[in-house]
mmCIF file of C-alpha atoms and ligand atoms in Angstrom:
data_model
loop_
_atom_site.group_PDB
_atom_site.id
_atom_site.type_symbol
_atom_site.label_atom_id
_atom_site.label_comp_id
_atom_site.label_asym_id
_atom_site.label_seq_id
_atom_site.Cartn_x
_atom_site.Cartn_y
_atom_site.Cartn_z
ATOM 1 C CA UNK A 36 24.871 -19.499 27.716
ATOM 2 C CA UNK A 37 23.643 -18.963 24.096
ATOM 3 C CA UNK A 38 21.601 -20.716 21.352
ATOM 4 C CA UNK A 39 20.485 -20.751 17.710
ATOM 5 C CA UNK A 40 18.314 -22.631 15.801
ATOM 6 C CA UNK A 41 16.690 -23.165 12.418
ATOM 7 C CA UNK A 42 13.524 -21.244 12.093
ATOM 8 C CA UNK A 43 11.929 -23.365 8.465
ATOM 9 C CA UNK A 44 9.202 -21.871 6.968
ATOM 10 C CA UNK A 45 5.775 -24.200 6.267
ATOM 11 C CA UNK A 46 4.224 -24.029 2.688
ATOM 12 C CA UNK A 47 3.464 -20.366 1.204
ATOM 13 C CA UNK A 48 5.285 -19.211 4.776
ATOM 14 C CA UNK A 49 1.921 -19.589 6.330
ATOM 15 C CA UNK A 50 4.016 -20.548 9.689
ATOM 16 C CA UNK A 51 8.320 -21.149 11.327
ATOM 17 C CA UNK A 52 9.273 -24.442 13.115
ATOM 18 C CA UNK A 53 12.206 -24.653 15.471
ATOM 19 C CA UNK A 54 13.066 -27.879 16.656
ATOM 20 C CA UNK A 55 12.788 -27.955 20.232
ATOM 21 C CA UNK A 56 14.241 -31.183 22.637
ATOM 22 C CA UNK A 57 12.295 -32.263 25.409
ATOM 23 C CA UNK A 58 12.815 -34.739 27.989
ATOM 24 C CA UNK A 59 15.559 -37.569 28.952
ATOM 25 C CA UNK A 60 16.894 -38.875 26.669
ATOM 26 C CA UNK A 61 15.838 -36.013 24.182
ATOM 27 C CA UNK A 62 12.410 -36.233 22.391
ATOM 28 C CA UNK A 63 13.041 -33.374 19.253
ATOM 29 C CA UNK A 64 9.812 -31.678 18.575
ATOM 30 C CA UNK A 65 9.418 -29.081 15.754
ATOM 31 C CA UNK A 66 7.425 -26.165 17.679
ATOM 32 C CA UNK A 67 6.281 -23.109 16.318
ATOM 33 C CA UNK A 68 7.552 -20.001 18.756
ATOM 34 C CA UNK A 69 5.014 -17.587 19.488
ATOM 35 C CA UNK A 70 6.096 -14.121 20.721
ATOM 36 C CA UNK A 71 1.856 -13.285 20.791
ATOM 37 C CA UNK A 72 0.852 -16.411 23.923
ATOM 38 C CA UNK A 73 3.444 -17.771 26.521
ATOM 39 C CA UNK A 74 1.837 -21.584 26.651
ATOM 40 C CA UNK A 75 4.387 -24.022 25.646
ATOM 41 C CA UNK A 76 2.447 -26.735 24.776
ATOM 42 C CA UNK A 77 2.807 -30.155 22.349
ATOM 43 C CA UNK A 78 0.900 -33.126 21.206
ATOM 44 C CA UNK A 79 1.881 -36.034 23.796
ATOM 45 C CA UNK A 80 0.922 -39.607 24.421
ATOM 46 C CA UNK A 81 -1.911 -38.020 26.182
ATOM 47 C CA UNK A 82 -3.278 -36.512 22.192
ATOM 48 C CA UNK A 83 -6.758 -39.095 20.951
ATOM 49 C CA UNK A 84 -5.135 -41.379 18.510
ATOM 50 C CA UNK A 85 -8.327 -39.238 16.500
ATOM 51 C CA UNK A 86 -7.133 -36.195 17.480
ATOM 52 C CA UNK A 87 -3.497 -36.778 15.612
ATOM 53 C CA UNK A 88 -2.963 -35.959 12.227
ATOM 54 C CA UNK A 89 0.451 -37.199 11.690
ATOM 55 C CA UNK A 90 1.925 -34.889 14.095
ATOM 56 C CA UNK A 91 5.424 -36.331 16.028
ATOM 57 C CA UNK A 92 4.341 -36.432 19.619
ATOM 58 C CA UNK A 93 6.069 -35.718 23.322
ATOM 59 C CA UNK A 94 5.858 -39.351 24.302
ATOM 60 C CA UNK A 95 5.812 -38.641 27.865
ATOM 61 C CA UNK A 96 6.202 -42.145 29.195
ATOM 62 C CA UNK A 97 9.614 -42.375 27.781
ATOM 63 C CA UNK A 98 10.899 -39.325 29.351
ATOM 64 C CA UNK A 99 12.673 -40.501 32.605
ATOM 65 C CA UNK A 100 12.769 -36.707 33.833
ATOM 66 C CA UNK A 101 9.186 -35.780 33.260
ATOM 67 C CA UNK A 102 7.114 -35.379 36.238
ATOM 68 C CA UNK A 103 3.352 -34.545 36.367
ATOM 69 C CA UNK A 104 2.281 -31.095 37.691
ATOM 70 C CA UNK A 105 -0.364 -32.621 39.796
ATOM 71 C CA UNK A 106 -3.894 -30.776 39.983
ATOM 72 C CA UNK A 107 -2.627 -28.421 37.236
ATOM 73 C CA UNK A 108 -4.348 -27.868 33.844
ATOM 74 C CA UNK A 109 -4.272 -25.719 30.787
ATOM 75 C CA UNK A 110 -6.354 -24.208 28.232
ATOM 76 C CA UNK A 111 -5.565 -21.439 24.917
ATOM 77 C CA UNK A 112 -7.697 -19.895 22.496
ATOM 78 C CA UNK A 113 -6.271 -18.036 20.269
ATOM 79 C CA UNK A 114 -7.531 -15.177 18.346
ATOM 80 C CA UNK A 115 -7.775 -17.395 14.660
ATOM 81 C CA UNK A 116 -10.092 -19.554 16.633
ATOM 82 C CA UNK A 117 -8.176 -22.051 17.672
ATOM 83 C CA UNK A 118 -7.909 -23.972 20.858
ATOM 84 C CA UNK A 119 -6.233 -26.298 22.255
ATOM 85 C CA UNK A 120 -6.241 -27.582 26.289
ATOM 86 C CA UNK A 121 -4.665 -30.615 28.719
ATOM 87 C CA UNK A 122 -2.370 -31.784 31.378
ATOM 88 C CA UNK A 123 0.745 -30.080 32.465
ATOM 89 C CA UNK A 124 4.223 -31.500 32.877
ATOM 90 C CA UNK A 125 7.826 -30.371 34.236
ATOM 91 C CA UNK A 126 10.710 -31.442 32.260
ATOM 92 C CA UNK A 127 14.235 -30.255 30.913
ATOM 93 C CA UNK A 128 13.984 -28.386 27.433
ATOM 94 C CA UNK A 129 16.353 -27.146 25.224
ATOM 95 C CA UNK A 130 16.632 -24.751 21.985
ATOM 96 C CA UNK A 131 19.787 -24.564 20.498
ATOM 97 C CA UNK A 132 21.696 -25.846 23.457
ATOM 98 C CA UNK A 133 20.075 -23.242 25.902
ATOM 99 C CA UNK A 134 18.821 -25.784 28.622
ATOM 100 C CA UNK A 135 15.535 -25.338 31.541
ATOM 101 C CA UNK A 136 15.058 -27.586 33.874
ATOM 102 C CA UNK A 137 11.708 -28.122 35.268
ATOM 103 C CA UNK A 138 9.892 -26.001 32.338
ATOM 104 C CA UNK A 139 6.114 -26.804 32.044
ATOM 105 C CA UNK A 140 5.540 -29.040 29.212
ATOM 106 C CA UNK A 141 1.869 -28.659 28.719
ATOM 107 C CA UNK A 142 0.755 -32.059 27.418
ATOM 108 C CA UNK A 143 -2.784 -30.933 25.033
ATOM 109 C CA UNK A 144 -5.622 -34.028 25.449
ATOM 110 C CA UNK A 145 -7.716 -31.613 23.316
ATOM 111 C CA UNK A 146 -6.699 -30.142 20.469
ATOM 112 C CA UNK A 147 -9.127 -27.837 17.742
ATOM 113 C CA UNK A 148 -9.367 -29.200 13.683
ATOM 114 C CA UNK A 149 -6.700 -26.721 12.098
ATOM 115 C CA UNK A 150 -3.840 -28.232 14.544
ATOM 116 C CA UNK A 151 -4.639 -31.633 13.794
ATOM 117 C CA UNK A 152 -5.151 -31.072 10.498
ATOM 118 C CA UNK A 153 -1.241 -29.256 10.752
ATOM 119 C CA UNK A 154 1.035 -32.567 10.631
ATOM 120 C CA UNK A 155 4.512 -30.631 10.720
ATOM 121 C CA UNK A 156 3.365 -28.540 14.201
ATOM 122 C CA UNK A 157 3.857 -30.390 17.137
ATOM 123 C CA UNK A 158 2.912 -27.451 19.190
ATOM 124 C CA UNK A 159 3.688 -24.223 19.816
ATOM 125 C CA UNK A 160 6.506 -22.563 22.513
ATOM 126 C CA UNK A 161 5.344 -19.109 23.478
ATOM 127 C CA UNK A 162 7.851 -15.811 24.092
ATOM 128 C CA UNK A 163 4.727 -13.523 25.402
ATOM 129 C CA UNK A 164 5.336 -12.618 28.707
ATOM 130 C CA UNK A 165 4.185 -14.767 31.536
ATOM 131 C CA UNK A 166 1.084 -13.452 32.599
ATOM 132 C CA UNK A 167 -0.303 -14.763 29.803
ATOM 133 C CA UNK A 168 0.351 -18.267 30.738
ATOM 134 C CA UNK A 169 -2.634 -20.478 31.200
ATOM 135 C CA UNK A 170 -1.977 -23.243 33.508
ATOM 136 C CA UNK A 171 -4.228 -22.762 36.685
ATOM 137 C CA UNK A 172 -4.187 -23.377 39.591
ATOM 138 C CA UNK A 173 -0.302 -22.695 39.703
ATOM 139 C CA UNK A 174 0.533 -20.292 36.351
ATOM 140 C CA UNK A 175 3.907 -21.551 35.141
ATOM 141 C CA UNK A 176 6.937 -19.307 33.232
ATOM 142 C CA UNK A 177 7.603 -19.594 29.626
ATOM 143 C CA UNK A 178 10.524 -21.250 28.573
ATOM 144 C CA UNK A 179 12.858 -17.337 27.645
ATOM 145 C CA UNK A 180 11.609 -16.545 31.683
ATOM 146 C CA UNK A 181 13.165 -19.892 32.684
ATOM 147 C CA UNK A 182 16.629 -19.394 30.489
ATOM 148 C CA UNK A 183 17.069 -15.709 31.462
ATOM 149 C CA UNK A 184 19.586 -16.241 33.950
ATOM 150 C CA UNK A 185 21.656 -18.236 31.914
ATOM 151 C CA UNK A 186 21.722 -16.286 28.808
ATOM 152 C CA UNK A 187 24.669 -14.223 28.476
ATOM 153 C CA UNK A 188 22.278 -10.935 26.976
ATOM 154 C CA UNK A 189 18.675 -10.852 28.371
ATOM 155 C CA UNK A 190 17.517 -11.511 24.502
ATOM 156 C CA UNK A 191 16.641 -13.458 21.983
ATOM 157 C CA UNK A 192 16.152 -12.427 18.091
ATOM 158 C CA UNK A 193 13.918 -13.188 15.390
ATOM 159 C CA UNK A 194 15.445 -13.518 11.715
ATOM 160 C CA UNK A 195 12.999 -15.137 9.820
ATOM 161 C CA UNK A 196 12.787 -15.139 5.740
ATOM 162 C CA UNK A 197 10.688 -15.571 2.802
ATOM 163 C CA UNK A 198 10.646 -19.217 1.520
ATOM 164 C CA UNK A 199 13.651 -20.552 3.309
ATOM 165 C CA UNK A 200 14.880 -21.418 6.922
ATOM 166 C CA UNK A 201 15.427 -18.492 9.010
ATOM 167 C CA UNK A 202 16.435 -18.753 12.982
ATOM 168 C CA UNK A 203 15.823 -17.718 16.294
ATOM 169 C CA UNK A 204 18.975 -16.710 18.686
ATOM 170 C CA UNK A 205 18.921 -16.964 22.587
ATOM 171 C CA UNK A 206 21.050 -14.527 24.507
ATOM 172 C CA UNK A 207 22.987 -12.919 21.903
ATOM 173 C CA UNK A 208 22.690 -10.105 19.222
ATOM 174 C CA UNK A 209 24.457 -11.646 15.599
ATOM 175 C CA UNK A 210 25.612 -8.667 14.182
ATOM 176 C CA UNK A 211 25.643 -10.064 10.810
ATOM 177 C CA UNK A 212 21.999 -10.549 10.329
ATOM 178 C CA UNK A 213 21.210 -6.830 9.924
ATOM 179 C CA UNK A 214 22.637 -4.004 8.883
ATOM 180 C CA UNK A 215 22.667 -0.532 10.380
ATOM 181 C CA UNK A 216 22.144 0.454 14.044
ATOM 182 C CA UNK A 217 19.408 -1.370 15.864
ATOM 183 C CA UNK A 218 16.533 1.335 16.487
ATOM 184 C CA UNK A 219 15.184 0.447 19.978
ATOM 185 C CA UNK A 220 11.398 0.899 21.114
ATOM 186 C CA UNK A 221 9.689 1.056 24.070
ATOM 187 C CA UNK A 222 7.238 -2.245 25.111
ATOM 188 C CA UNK A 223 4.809 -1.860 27.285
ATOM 189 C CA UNK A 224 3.953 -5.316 28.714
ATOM 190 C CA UNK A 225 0.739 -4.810 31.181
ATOM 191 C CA UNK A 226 -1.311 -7.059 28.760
ATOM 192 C CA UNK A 227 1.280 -9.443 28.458
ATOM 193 C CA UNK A 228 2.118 -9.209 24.673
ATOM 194 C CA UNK A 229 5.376 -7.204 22.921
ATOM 195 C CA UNK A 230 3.203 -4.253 22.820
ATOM 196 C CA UNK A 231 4.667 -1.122 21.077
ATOM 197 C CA UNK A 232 3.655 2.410 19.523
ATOM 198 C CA UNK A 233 3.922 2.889 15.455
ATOM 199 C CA UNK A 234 3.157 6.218 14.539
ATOM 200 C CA UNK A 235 2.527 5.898 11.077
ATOM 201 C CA UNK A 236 2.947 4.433 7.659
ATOM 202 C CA UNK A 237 3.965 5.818 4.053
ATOM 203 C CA UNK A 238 3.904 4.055 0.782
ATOM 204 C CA UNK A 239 6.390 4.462 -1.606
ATOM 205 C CA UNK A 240 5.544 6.100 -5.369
ATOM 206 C CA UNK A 241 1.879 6.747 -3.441
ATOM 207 C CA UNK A 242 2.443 10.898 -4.254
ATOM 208 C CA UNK A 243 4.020 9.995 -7.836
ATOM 209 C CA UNK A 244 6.675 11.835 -6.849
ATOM 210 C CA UNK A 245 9.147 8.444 -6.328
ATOM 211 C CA UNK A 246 9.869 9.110 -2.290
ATOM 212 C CA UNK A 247 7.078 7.837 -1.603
ATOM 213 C CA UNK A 248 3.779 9.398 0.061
ATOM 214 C CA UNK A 249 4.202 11.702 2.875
ATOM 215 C CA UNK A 250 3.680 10.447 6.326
ATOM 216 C CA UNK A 251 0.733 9.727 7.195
ATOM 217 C CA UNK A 252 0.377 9.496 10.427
ATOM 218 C CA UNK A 253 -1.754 6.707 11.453
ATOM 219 C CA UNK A 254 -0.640 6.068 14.977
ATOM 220 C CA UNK A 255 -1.607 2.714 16.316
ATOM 221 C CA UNK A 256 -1.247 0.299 18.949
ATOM 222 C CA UNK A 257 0.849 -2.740 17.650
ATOM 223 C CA UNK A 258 2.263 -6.355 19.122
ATOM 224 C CA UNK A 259 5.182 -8.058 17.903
ATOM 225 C CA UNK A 260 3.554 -11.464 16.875
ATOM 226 C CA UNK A 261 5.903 -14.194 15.197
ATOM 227 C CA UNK A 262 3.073 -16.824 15.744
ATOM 228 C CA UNK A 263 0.715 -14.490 13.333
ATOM 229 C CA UNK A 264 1.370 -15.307 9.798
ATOM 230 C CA UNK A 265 0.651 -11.298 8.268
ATOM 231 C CA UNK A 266 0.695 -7.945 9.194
ATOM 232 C CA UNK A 267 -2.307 -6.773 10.169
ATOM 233 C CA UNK A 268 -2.640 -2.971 10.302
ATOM 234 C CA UNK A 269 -5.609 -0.613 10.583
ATOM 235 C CA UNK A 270 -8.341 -0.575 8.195
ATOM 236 C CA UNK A 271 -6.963 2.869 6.497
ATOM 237 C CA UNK A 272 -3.229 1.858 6.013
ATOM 238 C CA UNK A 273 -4.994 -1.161 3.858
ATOM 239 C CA UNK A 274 -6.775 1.613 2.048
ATOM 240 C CA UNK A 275 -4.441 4.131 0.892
ATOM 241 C CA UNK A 276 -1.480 0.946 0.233
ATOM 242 C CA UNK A 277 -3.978 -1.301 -1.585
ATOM 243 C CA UNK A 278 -5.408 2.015 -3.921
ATOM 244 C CA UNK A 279 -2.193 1.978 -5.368
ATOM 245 C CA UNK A 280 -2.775 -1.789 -6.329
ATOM 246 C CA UNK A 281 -4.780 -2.320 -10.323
ATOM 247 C CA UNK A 282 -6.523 -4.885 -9.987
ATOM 248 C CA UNK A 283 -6.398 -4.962 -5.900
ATOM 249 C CA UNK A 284 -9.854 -5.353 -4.244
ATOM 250 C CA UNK A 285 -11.160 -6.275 -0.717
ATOM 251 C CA UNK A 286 -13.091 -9.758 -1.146
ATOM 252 C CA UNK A 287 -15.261 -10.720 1.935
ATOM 253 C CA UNK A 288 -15.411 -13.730 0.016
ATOM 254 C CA UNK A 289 -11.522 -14.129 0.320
ATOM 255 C CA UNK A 290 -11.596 -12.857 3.498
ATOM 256 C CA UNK A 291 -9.879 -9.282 3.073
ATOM 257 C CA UNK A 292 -7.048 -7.963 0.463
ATOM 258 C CA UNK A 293 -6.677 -9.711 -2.732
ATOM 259 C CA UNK A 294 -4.121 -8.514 -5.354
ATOM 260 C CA UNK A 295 -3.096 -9.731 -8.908
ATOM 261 C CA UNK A 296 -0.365 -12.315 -8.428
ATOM 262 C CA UNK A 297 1.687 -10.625 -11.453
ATOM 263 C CA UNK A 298 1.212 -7.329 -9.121
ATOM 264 C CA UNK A 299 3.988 -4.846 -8.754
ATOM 265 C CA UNK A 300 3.081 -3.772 -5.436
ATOM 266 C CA UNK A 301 5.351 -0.769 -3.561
ATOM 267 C CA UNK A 302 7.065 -0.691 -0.374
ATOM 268 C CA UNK A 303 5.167 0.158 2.569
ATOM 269 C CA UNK A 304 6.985 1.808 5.359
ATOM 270 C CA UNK A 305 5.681 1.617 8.793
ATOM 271 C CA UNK A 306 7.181 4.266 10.990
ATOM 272 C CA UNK A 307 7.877 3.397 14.578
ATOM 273 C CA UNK A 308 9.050 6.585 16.363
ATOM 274 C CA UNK A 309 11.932 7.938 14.191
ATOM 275 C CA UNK A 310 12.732 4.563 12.884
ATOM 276 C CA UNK A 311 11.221 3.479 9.184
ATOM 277 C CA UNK A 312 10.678 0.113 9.161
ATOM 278 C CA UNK A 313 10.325 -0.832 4.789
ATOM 279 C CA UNK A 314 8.373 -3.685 3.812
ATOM 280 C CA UNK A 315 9.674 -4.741 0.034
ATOM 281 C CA UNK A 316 6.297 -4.826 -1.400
ATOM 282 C CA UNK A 317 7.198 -8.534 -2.971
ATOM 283 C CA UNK A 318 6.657 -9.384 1.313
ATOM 284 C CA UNK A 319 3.074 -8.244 0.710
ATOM 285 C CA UNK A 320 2.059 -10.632 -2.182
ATOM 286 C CA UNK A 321 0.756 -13.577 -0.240
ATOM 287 C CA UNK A 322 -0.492 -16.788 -0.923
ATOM 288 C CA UNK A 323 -2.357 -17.656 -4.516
ATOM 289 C CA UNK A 324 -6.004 -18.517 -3.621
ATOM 290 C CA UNK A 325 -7.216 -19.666 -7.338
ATOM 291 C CA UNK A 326 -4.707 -22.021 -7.617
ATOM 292 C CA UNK A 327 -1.921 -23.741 -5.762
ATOM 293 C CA UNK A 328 0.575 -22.614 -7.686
ATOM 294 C CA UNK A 329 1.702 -19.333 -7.996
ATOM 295 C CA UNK A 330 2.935 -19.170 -11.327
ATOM 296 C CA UNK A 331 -0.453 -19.661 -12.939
ATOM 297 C CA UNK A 332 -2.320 -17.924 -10.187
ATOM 298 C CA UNK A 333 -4.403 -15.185 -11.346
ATOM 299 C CA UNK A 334 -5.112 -13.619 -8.023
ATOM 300 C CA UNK A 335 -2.893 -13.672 -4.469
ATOM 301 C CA UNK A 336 -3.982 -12.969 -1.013
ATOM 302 C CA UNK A 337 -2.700 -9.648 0.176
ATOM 303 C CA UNK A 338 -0.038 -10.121 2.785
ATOM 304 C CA UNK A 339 -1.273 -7.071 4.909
ATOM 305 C CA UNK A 340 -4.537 -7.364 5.843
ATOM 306 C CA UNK A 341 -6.793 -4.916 8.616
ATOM 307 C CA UNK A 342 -6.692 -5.607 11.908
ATOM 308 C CA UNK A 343 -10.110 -3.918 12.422
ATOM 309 C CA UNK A 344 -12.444 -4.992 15.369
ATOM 310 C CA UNK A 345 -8.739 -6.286 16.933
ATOM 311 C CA UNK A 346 -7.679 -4.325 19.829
ATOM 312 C CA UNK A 347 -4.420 -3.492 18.476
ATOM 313 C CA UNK A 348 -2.659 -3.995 15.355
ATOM 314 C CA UNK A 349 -0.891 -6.950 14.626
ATOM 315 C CA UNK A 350 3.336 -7.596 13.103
ATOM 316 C CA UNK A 351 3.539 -11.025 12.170
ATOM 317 C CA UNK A 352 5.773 -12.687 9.869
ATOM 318 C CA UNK A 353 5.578 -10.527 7.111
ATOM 319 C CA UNK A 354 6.810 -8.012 9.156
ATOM 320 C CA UNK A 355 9.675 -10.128 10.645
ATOM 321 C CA UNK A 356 11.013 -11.052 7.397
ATOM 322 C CA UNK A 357 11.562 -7.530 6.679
ATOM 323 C CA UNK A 358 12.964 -6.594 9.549
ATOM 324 C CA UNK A 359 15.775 -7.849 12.295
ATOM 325 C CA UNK A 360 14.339 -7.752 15.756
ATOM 326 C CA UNK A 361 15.377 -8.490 19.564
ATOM 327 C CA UNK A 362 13.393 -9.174 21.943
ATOM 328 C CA UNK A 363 15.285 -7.506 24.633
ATOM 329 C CA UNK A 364 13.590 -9.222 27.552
ATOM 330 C CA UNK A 365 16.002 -7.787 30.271
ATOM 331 C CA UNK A 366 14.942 -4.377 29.745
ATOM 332 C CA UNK A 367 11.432 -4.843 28.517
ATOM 333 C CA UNK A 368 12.775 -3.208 24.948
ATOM 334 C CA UNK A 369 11.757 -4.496 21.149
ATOM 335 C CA UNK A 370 14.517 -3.734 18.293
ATOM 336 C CA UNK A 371 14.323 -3.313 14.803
ATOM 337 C CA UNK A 372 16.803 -2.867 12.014
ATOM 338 C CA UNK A 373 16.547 -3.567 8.289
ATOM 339 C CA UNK A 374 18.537 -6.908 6.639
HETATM 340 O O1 46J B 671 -4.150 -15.632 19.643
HETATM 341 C C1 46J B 671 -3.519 -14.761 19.125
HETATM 342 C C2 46J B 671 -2.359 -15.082 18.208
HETATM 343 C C3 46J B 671 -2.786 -16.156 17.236
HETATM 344 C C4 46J B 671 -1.593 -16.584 16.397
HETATM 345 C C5 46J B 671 -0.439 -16.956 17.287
HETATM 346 N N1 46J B 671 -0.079 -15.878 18.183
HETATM 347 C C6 46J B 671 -1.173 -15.493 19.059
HETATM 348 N N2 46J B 671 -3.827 -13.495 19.282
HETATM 349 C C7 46J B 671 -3.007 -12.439 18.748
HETATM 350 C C8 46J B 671 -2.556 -11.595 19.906
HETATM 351 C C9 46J B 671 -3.735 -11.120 20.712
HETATM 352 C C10 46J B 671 -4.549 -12.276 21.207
HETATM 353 C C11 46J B 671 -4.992 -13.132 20.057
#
């Protein structure tokens, strides 16, 4: 078995929605897939009328294949802040024609201001590994756990891109969405997240000399985070990329990197073992925050940002619209290659 779908990026990129079908007859929800928690979880019938904000819902009632977990509940925070927390369900789910029967549909009765106040999420679908679930007493199996043995490779791949629909694959590798060999990397999964070792970082034209600065080799931590919206790297990668920036400057009032919007920034290249992993510095020229719109913005929000006081850094979507990458559950593996 194998499936694709749509992965459509949210104003300024600021998050992907797949649509996702759940129940009998199908109920299609557009869910944001999380590779950093491994709750799938949606606004229901069971969602306060106040605690809606336009969101479609699971209507749960209308499902004739959903049964109630009984005695089970859930409850995330995530690291932005956000929580969200309810009752938990078993029904069939599908992505791209990849089916699960009895996956736990976590139905939220409580859900924090910046999801309501997000109309096109209806929740989110998480690709961490399970440990990380939440549902207690009984901890249930995120959906890619439930599909494994059906999926023709042990995979599934994140292609996402800047300002138009990207997708997700399950169980196959589409050659055509990168180019070059894929450069595999160890994960090491104890926590729970896609957790990985990058060694260092470079940034191009930072000697003068045109290659780019020499390695510096700032070795971090990292996870592979799809449902984090930047890349968020250590405080001195932000340092020695941003210096390069006129006109750059780190505004607590902004909350971190803040760059001209007519910038020219340069590449940054993260280096992940032997691999080089470029970031087109156009990737790191983020949202306008004097204006909504960009063209008459005077200043932009940097899309890397420092991950200090975080326990490891942090390769969301900016990073994953640079770069091609499988989750290669069956062998507890990442992949990268450029596109
Ligand atoms: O809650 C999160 C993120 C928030 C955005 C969506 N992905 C999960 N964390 C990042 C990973 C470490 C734990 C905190």
């Amino acid at each position: 078995d194998q499936g694709e779908v749509s992965a459509t990026p949210q104003l300024f990129d600021v998050e992907y929605l797949a649509p996702v079908q759940i129940g009998t007859p199908p109920q299609t929800l557009n869910l944001n897939f999380d590779t950093g928690s491994s709750d799938l979880w949606v606004f229901s019938s069971e969602t306060p009328q106040q605690s809606r904000g336009g969101q479609k819902i699971f209507e749960i009632e209308k499902s004739s294949s959903a049964q109630r977990l009984a005695n089970n509940t859930w409850a995330i925070s995530y690291g932005d802040g956000s929580r969200s927390s309810g009752n938990v369900y078993l029904d069939v789910v599908s992505v791209g024609g990849v089916n699960v029967f009895n996956q736990a549909v976590e139905s939220a009765t409580s859900v924090s201001s910046s999801f309501i106040s997000d109309a096109a999420s209806s929740g989110l679908l998480g690709l961490a590994f399970d440990k990380l679930n939440t549902v207690k007493p009984s901890k249930q199996k995120t959906f890619i756990t439930n599909a494994l043995e059906s999926l023709e490779l042990g995979v599934f791949t994140a292609n996402l891109k800047k300002s138009e629909p990207g997708n997700y694959n399950f169980g196959f590798i589409d050659e055509t969405e990168f180019t070059g060999p894929l450069n595999y990397v160890d994960v090491d999964s104890s926590d729970g997240f896609w957790a990985f070792q990058a060694t260092g970082y470079s940034v191009e034209g930072a000697s003068g000399n045109g290659t780019g600065s020499p390695v510096v080799p700032i070795a971090h931590n990292a996870i592979a985070d799809t449902g984090t919206t930047l890349l968020l790297l250590p405080a001195g990668i932000n340092q020695a990329y941003y210096r390069q920036v006129k006109g750059a400057k780190e505004d607590p009032q902004a909350g971190g990197w803040t760059v001209p919007c007519k910038a020219d920034l340069p590449d940054l290249t993260l280096h992940i073992g032997s691999y080089k992993a470029v970031i087109p510095g156009e990737l790191i020229l983020f949202a306008p925050i004097d204006t909504d719109d960009i063209k008459t913005a005077k200043t932009c929000f940097g899309g890397m940002q420092s991950s200090a006081g975080m326990p490891f850094a942090i390769y969301g979507d900016v990073f994953f619209k640079a770069q091609f990458t499988v989750f290669d559950v069956e062998n507890g593996k990442l992949a990268f290659a450029p596109k």
